[in-house]
Coordinates of C-alpha atoms and ligand atoms in Angstrom, one line a residue:
M236 CA 0.4 -170.0 46.5
Q237 CA 0.6 -171.0 42.9
E238 CA 4.3 -170.3 42.8
N239 CA 4.9 -172.6 45.9
R240 CA 3.1 -175.4 44.3
R241 CA 5.1 -175.1 41.1
K242 CA 8.3 -175.0 43.0
K243 CA 7.5 -178.2 44.8
T244 CA 6.6 -179.9 41.6
G245 CA 9.9 -178.7 40.1
Q246 CA 11.9 -180.1 43.0
K247 CA 10.2 -183.4 42.9
D248 CA 10.9 -183.7 39.2
F249 CA 14.5 -182.9 39.8
A250 CA 14.9 -185.6 42.4
K251 CA 13.2 -188.1 40.2
N252 CA 15.4 -187.0 37.3
R253 CA 18.4 -187.9 39.3
K254 CA 17.0 -191.3 39.9
T255 CA 16.3 -191.7 36.3
H256 CA 19.8 -190.8 35.4
K257 CA 21.0 -193.5 37.8
K258 CA 18.9 -195.9 35.9
A259 CA 20.4 -194.6 32.6
E260 CA 23.9 -195.2 34.1
E261 CA 22.9 -198.8 34.8
I262 CA 21.7 -199.3 31.3
K263 CA 24.9 -197.8 30.1
K264 CA 27.0 -200.2 32.1
V265 CA 25.1 -203.2 30.7
R266 CA 25.6 -201.8 27.2
E267 CA 29.3 -201.4 27.7
G268 CA 29.4 -205.0 28.8
G269 CA 28.3 -205.7 25.2
R270 CA 24.9 -207.2 25.9
H271 CA 22.9 -204.7 23.9
G272 CA 23.6 -202.7 20.8
N273 CA 20.9 -200.5 19.5
T274 CA 21.8 -200.0 15.9
T275 CA 22.4 -202.1 12.9
G276 CA 25.6 -200.2 12.1
K277 CA 29.0 -201.4 13.5
E278 CA 30.4 -198.8 15.9
S279 CA 33.7 -198.6 17.6
G280 CA 34.0 -199.8 21.1
E281 CA 35.2 -196.3 22.1
N282 CA 31.9 -194.8 20.9
M283 CA 29.9 -197.4 22.8
K284 CA 31.7 -196.4 26.0
R285 CA 31.0 -192.8 25.5
S286 CA 27.3 -192.8 24.7
L287 CA 24.0 -194.3 25.7
C288 CA 23.4 -194.6 22.0
P289 CA 26.1 -195.7 19.6
V290 CA 24.9 -193.5 16.8
S291 CA 24.0 -190.4 18.8
K292 CA 27.0 -188.5 17.4
R293 CA 26.3 -189.3 13.7
C294 CA 22.5 -188.9 14.1
G295 CA 22.6 -185.6 15.9
G296 CA 19.0 -186.0 17.2
C297 CA 19.9 -186.0 20.9
Q298 CA 22.9 -183.7 21.4
M299 CA 22.6 -183.9 25.2
L300 CA 21.9 -187.7 25.6
D301 CA 25.1 -188.2 27.7
V302 CA 24.7 -185.2 29.9
P303 CA 23.0 -186.1 33.2
Y304 CA 19.3 -185.1 33.0
D305 CA 19.4 -182.7 35.9
R306 CA 22.3 -180.9 34.3
Q307 CA 20.4 -180.7 31.0
L308 CA 17.5 -179.0 32.9
Q309 CA 19.9 -176.6 34.5
E310 CA 21.3 -175.7 31.2
K311 CA 17.9 -175.1 29.6
Q312 CA 16.9 -173.0 32.6
K313 CA 20.0 -170.9 32.2
N314 CA 19.4 -170.5 28.5
V315 CA 15.8 -169.3 28.9
E316 CA 16.9 -167.0 31.8
G317 CA 19.6 -165.5 29.7
L318 CA 17.3 -164.8 26.7
L319 CA 14.4 -163.5 28.8
K320 CA 16.5 -161.4 31.1
G321 CA 15.0 -157.9 31.3
F322 CA 11.5 -159.2 30.3
C323 CA 10.2 -161.2 33.3
R324 CA 10.9 -163.8 36.0
V325 CA 11.6 -167.3 34.7
Y326 CA 10.2 -170.0 37.0
P327 CA 12.0 -173.4 37.4
I328 CA 11.8 -175.7 34.4
V329 CA 9.5 -178.7 34.7
G330 CA 11.3 -181.8 33.6
M331 CA 10.2 -185.4 33.0
E332 CA 10.1 -188.2 35.6
D333 CA 11.2 -190.7 32.9
P334 CA 12.9 -188.8 30.1
F335 CA 13.2 -191.7 27.7
H336 CA 11.1 -193.0 24.8
Y337 CA 8.8 -190.0 25.0
R338 CA 8.3 -189.3 21.3
N339 CA 4.9 -190.4 20.0
K340 CA 5.9 -189.7 16.4
V341 CA 8.7 -191.6 14.8
H342 CA 10.0 -191.1 11.3
A343 CA 12.4 -193.4 9.5
A344 CA 14.0 -192.7 6.1
F345 CA 14.5 -195.9 4.0
G346 CA 17.3 -196.4 1.6
Y347 CA 20.3 -198.6 0.7
K348 CA 23.7 -199.0 2.2
K349 CA 26.1 -201.5 0.6
G350 CA 23.3 -203.2 -1.2
E351 CA 21.2 -203.7 2.0
A352 CA 17.9 -202.0 2.8
V353 CA 18.4 -199.7 5.8
S354 CA 16.2 -197.3 7.7
G355 CA 17.1 -194.6 10.1
V356 CA 17.7 -190.9 10.1
Y357 CA 19.6 -188.6 7.8
R358 CA 22.9 -187.6 9.1
E359 CA 22.6 -183.9 9.9
G360 CA 22.9 -181.7 6.8
T361 CA 23.2 -184.7 4.5
H362 CA 21.0 -187.3 2.9
E363 CA 23.2 -190.1 4.1
I364 CA 21.1 -192.5 6.2
V365 CA 22.4 -193.4 9.6
P366 CA 20.9 -196.8 10.4
V367 CA 18.8 -196.8 13.6
E368 CA 17.1 -199.8 15.2
R369 CA 16.3 -198.4 18.6
C370 CA 16.3 -194.8 19.8
M371 CA 16.3 -193.6 23.4
L372 CA 13.9 -190.8 22.6
E373 CA 11.4 -192.6 20.4
D374 CA 8.4 -194.7 21.3
E375 CA 9.6 -198.3 21.5
K376 CA 6.6 -199.8 19.8
A377 CA 7.0 -197.5 16.9
D378 CA 10.6 -198.5 16.5
Q379 CA 9.6 -202.2 16.6
I380 CA 7.0 -201.6 13.8
I381 CA 9.6 -199.9 11.6
G382 CA 12.0 -202.8 12.2
T383 CA 9.3 -205.3 11.2
I384 CA 8.6 -203.4 8.0
R385 CA 12.3 -203.4 7.2
G386 CA 12.4 -207.1 7.8
M387 CA 9.4 -207.7 5.4
L388 CA 10.9 -205.9 2.4
K389 CA 12.9 -208.7 1.0
S390 CA 10.2 -211.3 1.0
F391 CA 7.7 -208.8 -0.6
K392 CA 10.4 -207.7 -3.1
I393 CA 9.9 -204.1 -2.2
R394 CA 12.9 -201.9 -3.1
T395 CA 13.7 -199.0 -0.9
Y396 CA 14.3 -195.6 -2.5
D397 CA 17.7 -194.8 -3.9
E398 CA 18.1 -191.0 -4.1
E399 CA 20.9 -191.2 -6.6
T400 CA 19.1 -193.3 -9.2
G401 CA 15.6 -192.3 -8.2
Y402 CA 14.6 -196.0 -8.2
G403 CA 12.8 -197.9 -5.5
L404 CA 9.3 -197.7 -3.9
L405 CA 9.5 -197.2 -0.2
R406 CA 10.9 -193.8 0.9
H407 CA 9.9 -193.2 4.5
V408 CA 7.8 -194.8 7.2
L409 CA 6.0 -192.6 9.7
V410 CA 4.5 -194.0 12.9
K411 CA 2.2 -192.0 15.2
R412 CA 0.9 -193.4 18.4
G413 CA -1.8 -192.0 20.7
F414 CA -0.3 -192.7 24.1
A415 CA -3.6 -192.3 25.9
T416 CA -5.7 -194.3 23.5
G417 CA -3.1 -196.9 22.2
Q418 CA -4.1 -196.1 18.6
I419 CA -1.3 -196.5 16.1
M420 CA -1.0 -195.0 12.6
V421 CA 1.6 -196.3 10.1
V422 CA 2.2 -194.2 7.0
L423 CA 4.1 -195.8 4.1
V424 CA 5.6 -193.1 1.9
T425 CA 6.1 -194.4 -1.6
T426 CA 7.4 -192.9 -4.8
S427 CA 4.7 -194.5 -6.9
P428 CA 1.0 -195.2 -6.4
I429 CA 1.6 -198.7 -7.7
F430 CA 2.4 -200.9 -4.8
P431 CA 2.7 -204.5 -5.8
S432 CA 1.1 -207.0 -3.4
R433 CA -0.1 -204.1 -1.3
N434 CA -3.0 -206.0 0.3
N435 CA -0.8 -208.9 1.3
F436 CA 1.8 -206.5 2.7
V437 CA -0.9 -204.8 4.8
K438 CA -2.3 -208.1 6.0
A439 CA 1.1 -209.4 7.0
L440 CA 2.0 -206.2 8.8
R441 CA -1.3 -206.3 10.8
K442 CA -0.7 -209.9 11.6
K443 CA 2.7 -209.1 13.2
H444 CA 1.3 -205.9 14.9
P445 CA -2.4 -206.3 15.6
E446 CA -2.1 -203.1 17.6
I447 CA -1.9 -201.0 14.5
T448 CA -5.2 -199.2 14.0
T449 CA -4.7 -197.5 10.6
I450 CA -2.3 -197.8 7.7
I451 CA -1.9 -195.1 5.0
Q452 CA 0.0 -195.0 1.8
N453 CA 1.3 -191.5 1.0
L454 CA 2.7 -190.7 -2.4
N455 CA 5.8 -188.6 -2.5
D456 CA 7.4 -188.6 -6.0
R457 CA 9.2 -185.3 -5.8
F458 CA 12.8 -184.3 -5.1
T459 CA 12.1 -182.7 -1.9
S460 CA 13.1 -182.8 1.8
M461 CA 9.5 -183.0 2.8
V462 CA 8.6 -186.4 4.1
L463 CA 5.0 -186.5 3.1
G464 CA 3.5 -185.8 -0.3
E465 CA 0.0 -184.4 -1.0
R466 CA -1.9 -187.5 -2.1
E467 CA -2.7 -190.4 0.2
K468 CA -4.8 -193.5 0.3
V469 CA -6.1 -195.2 3.4
L470 CA -5.1 -198.9 3.2
Y471 CA -6.6 -200.0 6.5
G472 CA -8.6 -198.4 9.3
K473 CA -9.9 -194.9 9.7
G474 CA -7.0 -192.9 8.2
Y475 CA -6.3 -191.1 11.5
I476 CA -5.7 -191.8 15.1
E477 CA -7.0 -190.2 18.3
D478 CA -5.3 -189.2 21.5
R479 CA -6.5 -187.6 24.7
L480 CA -5.1 -184.6 26.4
C481 CA -6.4 -182.6 29.4
G482 CA -9.8 -184.4 29.1
C483 CA -10.4 -183.8 25.4
T484 CA -10.1 -186.3 22.5
F485 CA -8.1 -185.2 19.5
R486 CA -8.1 -186.6 16.0
I487 CA -4.7 -186.6 14.4
S488 CA -4.1 -187.1 10.7
S489 CA -0.9 -187.9 9.0
K490 CA 0.0 -184.3 8.2
S491 CA -1.3 -182.3 11.0
F492 CA 0.9 -181.1 13.8
Y493 CA 0.6 -182.7 17.2
Q494 CA 3.0 -182.2 20.1
V495 CA 5.5 -185.1 20.1
N496 CA 5.6 -185.4 23.9
P497 CA 2.1 -185.8 25.3
V498 CA 3.1 -186.4 28.9
Q499 CA 4.7 -182.9 29.1
T500 CA 2.2 -181.3 26.8
E501 CA -0.6 -181.9 29.3
K502 CA 1.4 -179.9 31.9
L503 CA 2.3 -177.2 29.4
Y504 CA -1.3 -176.7 28.2
A505 CA -2.6 -176.7 31.8
K506 CA -0.2 -173.9 32.6
A507 CA -1.1 -171.9 29.5
I508 CA -4.8 -172.1 30.3
E509 CA -4.2 -171.3 34.0
A510 CA -2.2 -168.2 32.9
A511 CA -5.1 -167.0 30.8
A512 CA -7.2 -166.8 34.0
L513 CA -10.5 -167.4 32.0
T514 CA -13.8 -166.7 33.8
G515 CA -16.2 -168.1 31.2
K516 CA -17.1 -164.9 29.4
E517 CA -14.0 -164.1 27.3
T518 CA -13.6 -164.1 23.6
V519 CA -10.4 -166.0 23.0
I520 CA -8.2 -166.4 20.0
D521 CA -6.1 -169.6 19.6
A522 CA -3.6 -168.6 16.9
Y523 CA -1.4 -171.2 15.2
C524 CA -3.9 -173.6 16.6
G525 CA -3.0 -176.8 14.8
I526 CA -5.8 -179.3 15.4
G527 CA -7.3 -177.0 18.0
T528 CA -5.8 -178.5 21.1
I529 CA -5.3 -175.3 23.3
G530 CA -8.5 -173.7 22.1
L531 CA -10.6 -176.8 22.6
I532 CA -9.3 -177.3 26.1
A533 CA -9.9 -173.6 26.9
A534 CA -13.4 -173.6 25.4
G535 CA -15.1 -174.9 28.5
K536 CA -13.8 -171.9 30.4
A537 CA -14.4 -169.2 27.8
G538 CA -17.3 -167.4 26.2
R539 CA -16.1 -168.3 22.7
V540 CA -12.9 -169.4 21.0
I541 CA -11.6 -168.6 17.5
G542 CA -8.9 -170.9 16.1
V543 CA -6.7 -169.9 13.2
E544 CA -4.3 -172.2 11.4
L545 CA -2.5 -172.3 8.0
N546 CA -2.6 -176.1 7.5
Q547 CA -5.9 -177.1 5.9
D548 CA -5.7 -180.7 7.2
A549 CA -5.2 -179.5 10.7
V550 CA -8.2 -177.1 10.4
R551 CA -10.3 -180.1 9.3
D552 CA -9.1 -182.1 12.3
G553 CA -9.9 -179.1 14.5
V554 CA -13.5 -178.9 13.2
Q555 CA -14.0 -182.6 13.8
N556 CA -12.4 -182.4 17.2
A557 CA -15.0 -179.8 18.2
R558 CA -17.8 -182.1 17.2
T559 CA -16.2 -185.2 18.9
N560 CA -15.9 -183.3 22.2
K561 CA -19.3 -181.7 21.8
I562 CA -17.8 -178.2 21.9
S563 CA -20.0 -175.6 20.1
N564 CA -18.4 -172.3 21.1
I565 CA -15.3 -172.7 18.9
Q566 CA -14.8 -171.7 15.2
F567 CA -11.8 -172.4 13.0
Y568 CA -10.4 -170.3 10.2
H569 CA -7.9 -171.5 7.6
N570 CA -5.6 -168.5 7.2
D571 CA -2.3 -167.0 7.9
A572 CA -2.4 -166.0 11.6
G573 CA -0.9 -162.5 10.9
R574 CA -3.3 -161.7 8.1
F575 CA -6.2 -163.0 10.1
M576 CA -5.4 -160.9 13.1
T577 CA -5.0 -157.8 10.9
G578 CA -8.4 -158.4 9.5
M579 CA -9.9 -158.8 13.0
A580 CA -8.2 -155.5 14.0
Q581 CA -9.5 -153.7 10.9
D582 CA -13.0 -155.0 11.6
G583 CA -12.8 -153.6 15.2
E584 CA -13.5 -157.0 16.8
K585 CA -13.3 -157.3 20.6
V586 CA -10.9 -159.9 21.9
D587 CA -10.1 -160.6 25.6
V588 CA -7.4 -163.3 25.5
V589 CA -5.0 -164.4 22.7
F590 CA -3.1 -167.7 22.8
L591 CA -0.3 -168.0 20.3
D592 CA 1.8 -171.1 19.7
P593 CA 3.8 -170.4 16.6
P594 CA 6.4 -172.6 14.9
R595 CA 10.2 -172.2 15.7
S596 CA 10.4 -169.2 13.5
G597 CA 8.2 -167.4 16.0
S598 CA 5.4 -164.9 15.3
T599 CA 5.5 -161.8 13.1
E600 CA 5.5 -158.1 13.6
E601 CA 2.2 -158.0 11.6
F602 CA 0.6 -160.4 14.1
I603 CA 1.9 -158.6 17.2
R604 CA 0.9 -155.1 15.8
A605 CA -2.6 -156.5 15.2
V606 CA -2.8 -157.8 18.7
A607 CA -1.9 -154.4 20.0
V608 CA -4.8 -152.9 18.1
L609 CA -7.2 -155.6 19.3
A610 CA -6.0 -154.8 22.8
P611 CA -6.7 -158.1 24.7
D612 CA -6.0 -157.9 28.4
R613 CA -3.9 -161.0 28.3
V614 CA -1.7 -162.8 25.8
V615 CA -0.4 -166.3 26.5
Y616 CA 2.6 -167.1 24.3
V617 CA 3.6 -170.8 24.0
S618 CA 7.0 -170.9 22.4
C619 CA 9.2 -173.8 21.2
N620 CA 12.2 -171.4 20.6
P621 CA 13.3 -169.0 23.3
E622 CA 15.3 -166.9 20.8
T623 CA 12.4 -166.0 18.6
L624 CA 10.3 -165.6 21.8
A625 CA 12.7 -163.0 23.1
R626 CA 12.6 -161.2 19.7
D627 CA 8.8 -161.2 19.8
L628 CA 8.6 -160.1 23.4
K629 CA 10.4 -157.0 22.4
V630 CA 7.8 -156.2 19.8
F631 CA 5.1 -156.9 22.3
R632 CA 6.7 -154.4 24.7
G633 CA 6.7 -151.8 21.9
G634 CA 3.0 -152.4 21.6
G635 CA 2.3 -151.7 25.3
Y636 CA 2.5 -155.3 26.6
Q637 CA 4.5 -156.5 29.5
A638 CA 5.7 -160.1 30.1
E639 CA 4.7 -161.2 33.6
G640 CA 6.3 -164.6 34.0
A641 CA 7.8 -167.4 32.0
W642 CA 7.4 -171.1 32.7
P643 CA 9.8 -173.5 30.8
Y644 CA 8.8 -177.1 30.2
D645 CA 11.2 -179.8 29.0
L646 CA 9.2 -181.3 26.1
F647 CA 12.4 -182.5 24.3
P648 CA 14.7 -184.2 26.8
H649 CA 18.3 -184.9 25.5
T650 CA 17.9 -182.3 22.8
G651 CA 18.7 -178.6 23.1
H652 CA 15.1 -177.6 22.7
V653 CA 12.9 -176.1 25.3
E654 CA 9.2 -175.0 25.4
T655 CA 8.1 -171.9 27.4
V656 CA 4.8 -170.4 28.4
V657 CA 4.8 -166.7 28.9
L658 CA 2.0 -164.6 30.3
I659 CA 2.0 -161.1 28.7
Q660 CA -0.3 -158.4 30.0
R661 CA -1.5 -155.1 28.6
K662 CA 0.2 -152.4 30.7
D663 CA -2.8 -150.2 31.5
T664 CA -5.0 -153.1 32.8
Ligands
LIG721 N1 -1.2 -175.1 19.0 C1 -1.0 -176.3 18.3 C2 0.0 -176.2 17.1 C3 1.3 -175.6 17.4 S1 2.5 -175.9 16.1 C4 -0.6 -177.5 19.2 O1 -0.1 -177.2 20.3 O2 -0.8 -178.6 18.8 C5 2.4 -174.5 15.1 C6 1.3 -174.5 14.2 O3 1.4 -173.3 13.4 C7 1.3 -175.6 13.1 O4 0.1 -176.3 13.1 C8 1.5 -174.9 11.8 O5 0.8 -175.5 10.7 C9 0.9 -173.5 12.1 N2 1.4 -172.4 11.3 C10 2.6 -172.2 10.8 N3 2.7 -171.0 10.2 C11 1.5 -170.4 10.3 C12 0.9 -169.1 9.9 N4 1.7 -168.2 9.3 N5 -0.4 -168.9 10.2 C13 -1.1 -169.8 10.9 N6 -0.6 -171.0 11.3 C14 0.6 -171.3 11.0

């Protein structure tokens, strides 16, 4: 039953994807005619002809932009199938109806090129900035705001950061947008806490973009590849934004993780929760929980939920999110997930379902061994990297757990990345 429904959805998405690609082809033709250019950099006519985005090759953020979307999906499907062969069935990947401008978080590095302030992305493996004005993946409003900020720098005499000399104030701009709420956060990452004419700058930016709901100054004065530093100051608004997913409201601060593609995330989480087959009585762990998204959405269907997360800011957001959504059967712990689970296993706790949603590096043997001791009936693994997923499934198998099915979701169109939900069951249940 369920499978049929999923198949239909998959087919519908594929058909729409083809349509979307047609639309993309049209855009491409117009671009080739020279009416649009989407970067500040001068590009050769040849490159313009080849790509939907003139800087895609140098930026490296969307390796598959010029591959038709349905083919991208086929390739991702094949990739997941290849890696999970021998573990379980892989269901058809769920793609996007409109696979453009899906990113709700946009980051731009600021610097200098030939004496001019530029903003964009670092060329892969370097610290050379590739200027970007408009990106096919990023939220368009966020790109506009970044462009506005770049345009304001001269009149406010704000120098952008020069990595070689270490001079300059503005290093990065980060924009996060709640697609469901419309709330927008702008983070100005500076090398110094002293920001001349800060108030006027904020006022002028808000005037140009009244839709901005909060502005933060983040201090990053270190030689590091991290975008955000530790200290920050709220210059306007609440210092965080909110978004809604699967009926819950989530508070997102500058540093906490939040999925970048909320449209697909809703489908992904719905699948993860469906796979857990909760009845209302279970004790559930949401490991690598971030701001508590999966656990909070599951809480209404579970007895109690325990969230564990390493990032302190995200934990704080999670606690607040529980309050906002009036959810009282969830507790959050600030800890390493492996260490926490080992502690739970040593204390002989009883757990029925474990969700885990680790970073690209995957989970750890320590974590999986502790799960095997805790012996939950079901484990739902949400993975953003099928390679580490396959590696971890092997460890689960060694611990007496069997993968029952894998459901890939395209959360990152035009890139090589793919997200997968896997239901893993204890063998003797
Ligand atoms: N489930 C959340 C977050 C997933 S991203 C969501 O969907 O929004 C992965 C999360 O794992 C991040 O929030 C990161 O801070 C956290 N993390 C990374 N290493 C960890 C570790 N060793 N222990 C616990 N959490 C960790």
